[in-house]
Amino acid sequence: MIKYFEFETTQFDFELIQHIKKLRIKEKFSQEILSLKMGLAKSFIGNVENYREKHKYSTRHITLLAKAFGYKNIGELLNFPIPQYDRIKVTVEQTYNEAGTKVLKSEVVKVVEIK
């Protein structure tokens, strides 16, 4: 079963979350391990990376993330392109199990600027 949903956010928040997720996977950190390395609840990163949750990184989290990844300065952590837009609408396709009770896969299928 496939379902779609949309949410609105800033492109910076969206790109930052995607960037940190790529770094986490590259370093082979689970969501729980990165959360604990930051000194936060073990569910924190999972909540931030979940498209249905409203959790985001704050300026406090930037420092904690940089330290968790072993960076000497914050610029190393934020090494990704400047977002093109301010606010965006994101469309996500989610694939569920046959019973429709568990998400098996989530994929961003569309990102558009909100004017």
PDB file of C-alpha atoms in Angstrom:
ATOM      1  CA  MET A   1       0.000   0.000   0.000  1.00  0.00           C
ATOM      2  CA  ILE A   2       1.313   3.457  -0.926  1.00  0.00           C
ATOM      3  CA  LYS A   3       0.264   6.742   0.680  1.00  0.00           C
ATOM      4  CA  TYR A   4       1.363  10.317   0.055  1.00  0.00           C
ATOM      5  CA  PHE A   5       1.541  13.259   2.409  1.00  0.00           C
ATOM      6  CA  GLU A   6       2.885  16.809   2.282  1.00  0.00           C
ATOM      7  CA  PHE A   7       4.509  19.066   4.816  1.00  0.00           C
ATOM      8  CA  GLU A   8       5.901  22.592   4.815  1.00  0.00           C
ATOM      9  CA  THR A   9       9.255  23.644   6.217  1.00  0.00           C
ATOM     10  CA  THR A  10      12.220  25.854   5.422  1.00  0.00           C
ATOM     11  CA  GLN A  11      14.588  24.525   2.813  1.00  0.00           C
ATOM     12  CA  PHE A  12      17.501  25.120   5.195  1.00  0.00           C
ATOM     13  CA  ASP A  13      15.945  22.879   7.877  1.00  0.00           C
ATOM     14  CA  PHE A  14      15.126  20.203   5.294  1.00  0.00           C
ATOM     15  CA  GLU A  15      18.614  20.263   3.717  1.00  0.00           C
ATOM     16  CA  LEU A  16      20.337  20.290   7.121  1.00  0.00           C
ATOM     17  CA  ILE A  17      18.403  17.212   8.248  1.00  0.00           C
ATOM     18  CA  GLN A  18      19.237  15.404   4.984  1.00  0.00           C
ATOM     19  CA  HIS A  19      22.916  16.438   5.242  1.00  0.00           C
ATOM     20  CA  ILE A  20      23.246  15.204   8.838  1.00  0.00           C
ATOM     21  CA  LYS A  21      21.530  11.933   7.900  1.00  0.00           C
ATOM     22  CA  LYS A  22      24.077  11.364   5.092  1.00  0.00           C
ATOM     23  CA  LEU A  23      26.950  12.076   7.504  1.00  0.00           C
ATOM     24  CA  ARG A  24      25.424   9.731  10.089  1.00  0.00           C
ATOM     25  CA  ILE A  25      25.128   6.909   7.566  1.00  0.00           C
ATOM     26  CA  LYS A  26      28.655   7.544   6.250  1.00  0.00           C
ATOM     27  CA  GLU A  27      30.029   7.271   9.808  1.00  0.00           C
ATOM     28  CA  LYS A  28      27.897   4.152  10.388  1.00  0.00           C
ATOM     29  CA  PHE A  29      26.131   5.755  13.369  1.00  0.00           C
ATOM     30  CA  SER A  30      22.631   4.519  14.129  1.00  0.00           C
ATOM     31  CA  GLN A  31      20.061   7.161  15.030  1.00  0.00           C
ATOM     32  CA  GLU A  32      20.284   6.029  18.640  1.00  0.00           C
ATOM     33  CA  ILE A  33      24.099   6.165  18.765  1.00  0.00           C
ATOM     34  CA  LEU A  34      24.233   9.705  17.344  1.00  0.00           C
ATOM     35  CA  SER A  35      21.549  10.837  19.805  1.00  0.00           C
ATOM     36  CA  LEU A  36      23.563   9.418  22.705  1.00  0.00           C
ATOM     37  CA  LYS A  37      26.835  10.923  21.396  1.00  0.00           C
ATOM     38  CA  MET A  38      25.029  14.282  21.527  1.00  0.00           C
ATOM     39  CA  GLY A  39      23.968  13.619  25.131  1.00  0.00           C
ATOM     40  CA  LEU A  40      20.275  13.574  24.204  1.00  0.00           C
ATOM     41  CA  ALA A  41      17.415  11.092  24.466  1.00  0.00           C
ATOM     42  CA  LYS A  42      18.101   8.060  22.288  1.00  0.00           C
ATOM     43  CA  SER A  43      14.988   8.805  20.192  1.00  0.00           C
ATOM     44  CA  PHE A  44      16.024  12.380  19.285  1.00  0.00           C
ATOM     45  CA  ILE A  45      17.656  11.781  15.867  1.00  0.00           C
ATOM     46  CA  GLY A  46      14.897   9.367  14.850  1.00  0.00           C
ATOM     47  CA  ASN A  47      12.320  12.042  15.628  1.00  0.00           C
ATOM     48  CA  VAL A  48      14.212  14.679  13.616  1.00  0.00           C
ATOM     49  CA  GLU A  49      14.632  12.364  10.600  1.00  0.00           C
ATOM     50  CA  ASN A  50      10.972  11.248  10.667  1.00  0.00           C
ATOM     51  CA  TYR A  51       9.052  13.286   8.071  1.00  0.00           C
ATOM     52  CA  ARG A  52       5.864  13.089  10.135  1.00  0.00           C
ATOM     53  CA  GLU A  53       7.488  14.662  13.200  1.00  0.00           C
ATOM     54  CA  LYS A  54       7.987  18.409  13.695  1.00  0.00           C
ATOM     55  CA  HIS A  55      11.374  18.033  15.442  1.00  0.00           C
ATOM     56  CA  LYS A  56      14.252  20.042  13.959  1.00  0.00           C
ATOM     57  CA  TYR A  57      17.824  20.906  14.866  1.00  0.00           C
ATOM     58  CA  SER A  58      18.355  24.104  16.860  1.00  0.00           C
ATOM     59  CA  THR A  59      21.510  26.194  17.167  1.00  0.00           C
ATOM     60  CA  ARG A  60      22.302  24.223  20.349  1.00  0.00           C
ATOM     61  CA  HIS A  61      22.184  20.971  18.374  1.00  0.00           C
ATOM     62  CA  ILE A  62      24.668  22.284  15.774  1.00  0.00           C
ATOM     63  CA  THR A  63      27.426  22.374  18.400  1.00  0.00           C
ATOM     64  CA  LEU A  64      26.475  18.963  19.780  1.00  0.00           C
ATOM     65  CA  LEU A  65      26.448  17.470  16.259  1.00  0.00           C
ATOM     66  CA  ALA A  66      29.851  18.956  15.383  1.00  0.00           C
ATOM     67  CA  LYS A  67      31.356  17.457  18.536  1.00  0.00           C
ATOM     68  CA  ALA A  68      29.652  14.080  17.976  1.00  0.00           C
ATOM     69  CA  PHE A  69      31.180  13.873  14.486  1.00  0.00           C
ATOM     70  CA  GLY A  70      34.599  14.969  15.801  1.00  0.00           C
ATOM     71  CA  TYR A  71      34.793  18.253  13.874  1.00  0.00           C
ATOM     72  CA  LYS A  72      37.044  21.059  15.093  1.00  0.00           C
ATOM     73  CA  ASN A  73      34.733  23.816  13.831  1.00  0.00           C
ATOM     74  CA  ILE A  74      31.077  24.192  12.958  1.00  0.00           C
ATOM     75  CA  GLY A  75      31.880  25.120   9.349  1.00  0.00           C
ATOM     76  CA  GLU A  76      32.962  21.523   8.714  1.00  0.00           C
ATOM     77  CA  LEU A  77      29.521  20.300   9.776  1.00  0.00           C
ATOM     78  CA  LEU A  78      27.630  22.883   7.714  1.00  0.00           C
ATOM     79  CA  ASN A  79      29.560  22.183   4.509  1.00  0.00           C
ATOM     80  CA  PHE A  80      26.613  21.985   2.093  1.00  0.00           C
ATOM     81  CA  PRO A  81      25.198  24.383  -0.543  1.00  0.00           C
ATOM     82  CA  ILE A  82      23.139  27.432   0.400  1.00  0.00           C
ATOM     83  CA  PRO A  83      19.447  26.596  -0.065  1.00  0.00           C
ATOM     84  CA  GLN A  84      17.789  28.122  -3.115  1.00  0.00           C
ATOM     85  CA  TYR A  85      14.441  28.841  -1.412  1.00  0.00           C
ATOM     86  CA  ASP A  86      13.176  29.998   1.957  1.00  0.00           C
ATOM     87  CA  ARG A  87      10.007  27.947   2.481  1.00  0.00           C
ATOM     88  CA  ILE A  88       9.193  24.708   0.668  1.00  0.00           C
ATOM     89  CA  LYS A  89       6.440  22.102   0.395  1.00  0.00           C
ATOM     90  CA  VAL A  90       7.705  18.520   0.427  1.00  0.00           C
ATOM     91  CA  THR A  91       5.716  15.551  -0.911  1.00  0.00           C
ATOM     92  CA  VAL A  92       6.614  12.153   0.560  1.00  0.00           C
ATOM     93  CA  GLU A  93       5.629   8.724  -0.756  1.00  0.00           C
ATOM     94  CA  GLN A  94       5.378   6.060   1.931  1.00  0.00           C
ATOM     95  CA  THR A  95       5.146   2.333   1.262  1.00  0.00           C
ATOM     96  CA  TYR A  96       3.325   0.354   3.965  1.00  0.00           C
ATOM     97  CA  ASN A  97       3.100  -3.344   4.755  1.00  0.00           C
ATOM     98  CA  GLU A  98      -0.011  -5.203   3.532  1.00  0.00           C
ATOM     99  CA  ALA A  99      -1.896  -4.496   6.749  1.00  0.00           C
ATOM    100  CA  GLY A 100      -1.132  -0.781   6.386  1.00  0.00           C
ATOM    101  CA  THR A 101       0.267  -0.639   9.905  1.00  0.00           C
ATOM    102  CA  LYS A 102       4.001  -0.186   9.312  1.00  0.00           C
ATOM    103  CA  VAL A 103       5.968   2.120   7.006  1.00  0.00           C
ATOM    104  CA  LEU A 104       8.492   0.078   5.022  1.00  0.00           C
ATOM    105  CA  LYS A 105       9.951   2.924   2.978  1.00  0.00           C
ATOM    106  CA  SER A 106       9.688   6.724   2.773  1.00  0.00           C
ATOM    107  CA  GLU A 107      10.859   8.684  -0.249  1.00  0.00           C
ATOM    108  CA  VAL A 108      10.714  12.393  -1.050  1.00  0.00           C
ATOM    109  CA  VAL A 109       9.110  12.644  -4.488  1.00  0.00           C
ATOM    110  CA  LYS A 110       8.676  16.409  -4.871  1.00  0.00           C
ATOM    111  CA  VAL A 111       9.983  19.655  -3.388  1.00  0.00           C
ATOM    112  CA  VAL A 112       8.494  22.996  -4.478  1.00  0.00           C
ATOM    113  CA  GLU A 113       8.997  26.577  -3.364  1.00  0.00           C
ATOM    114  CA  ILE A 114       6.243  28.245  -1.371  1.00  0.00           C
ATOM    115  CA  LYS A 115       5.896  31.787  -2.666  1.00  0.00           C
TER     116      LYS A 115
END
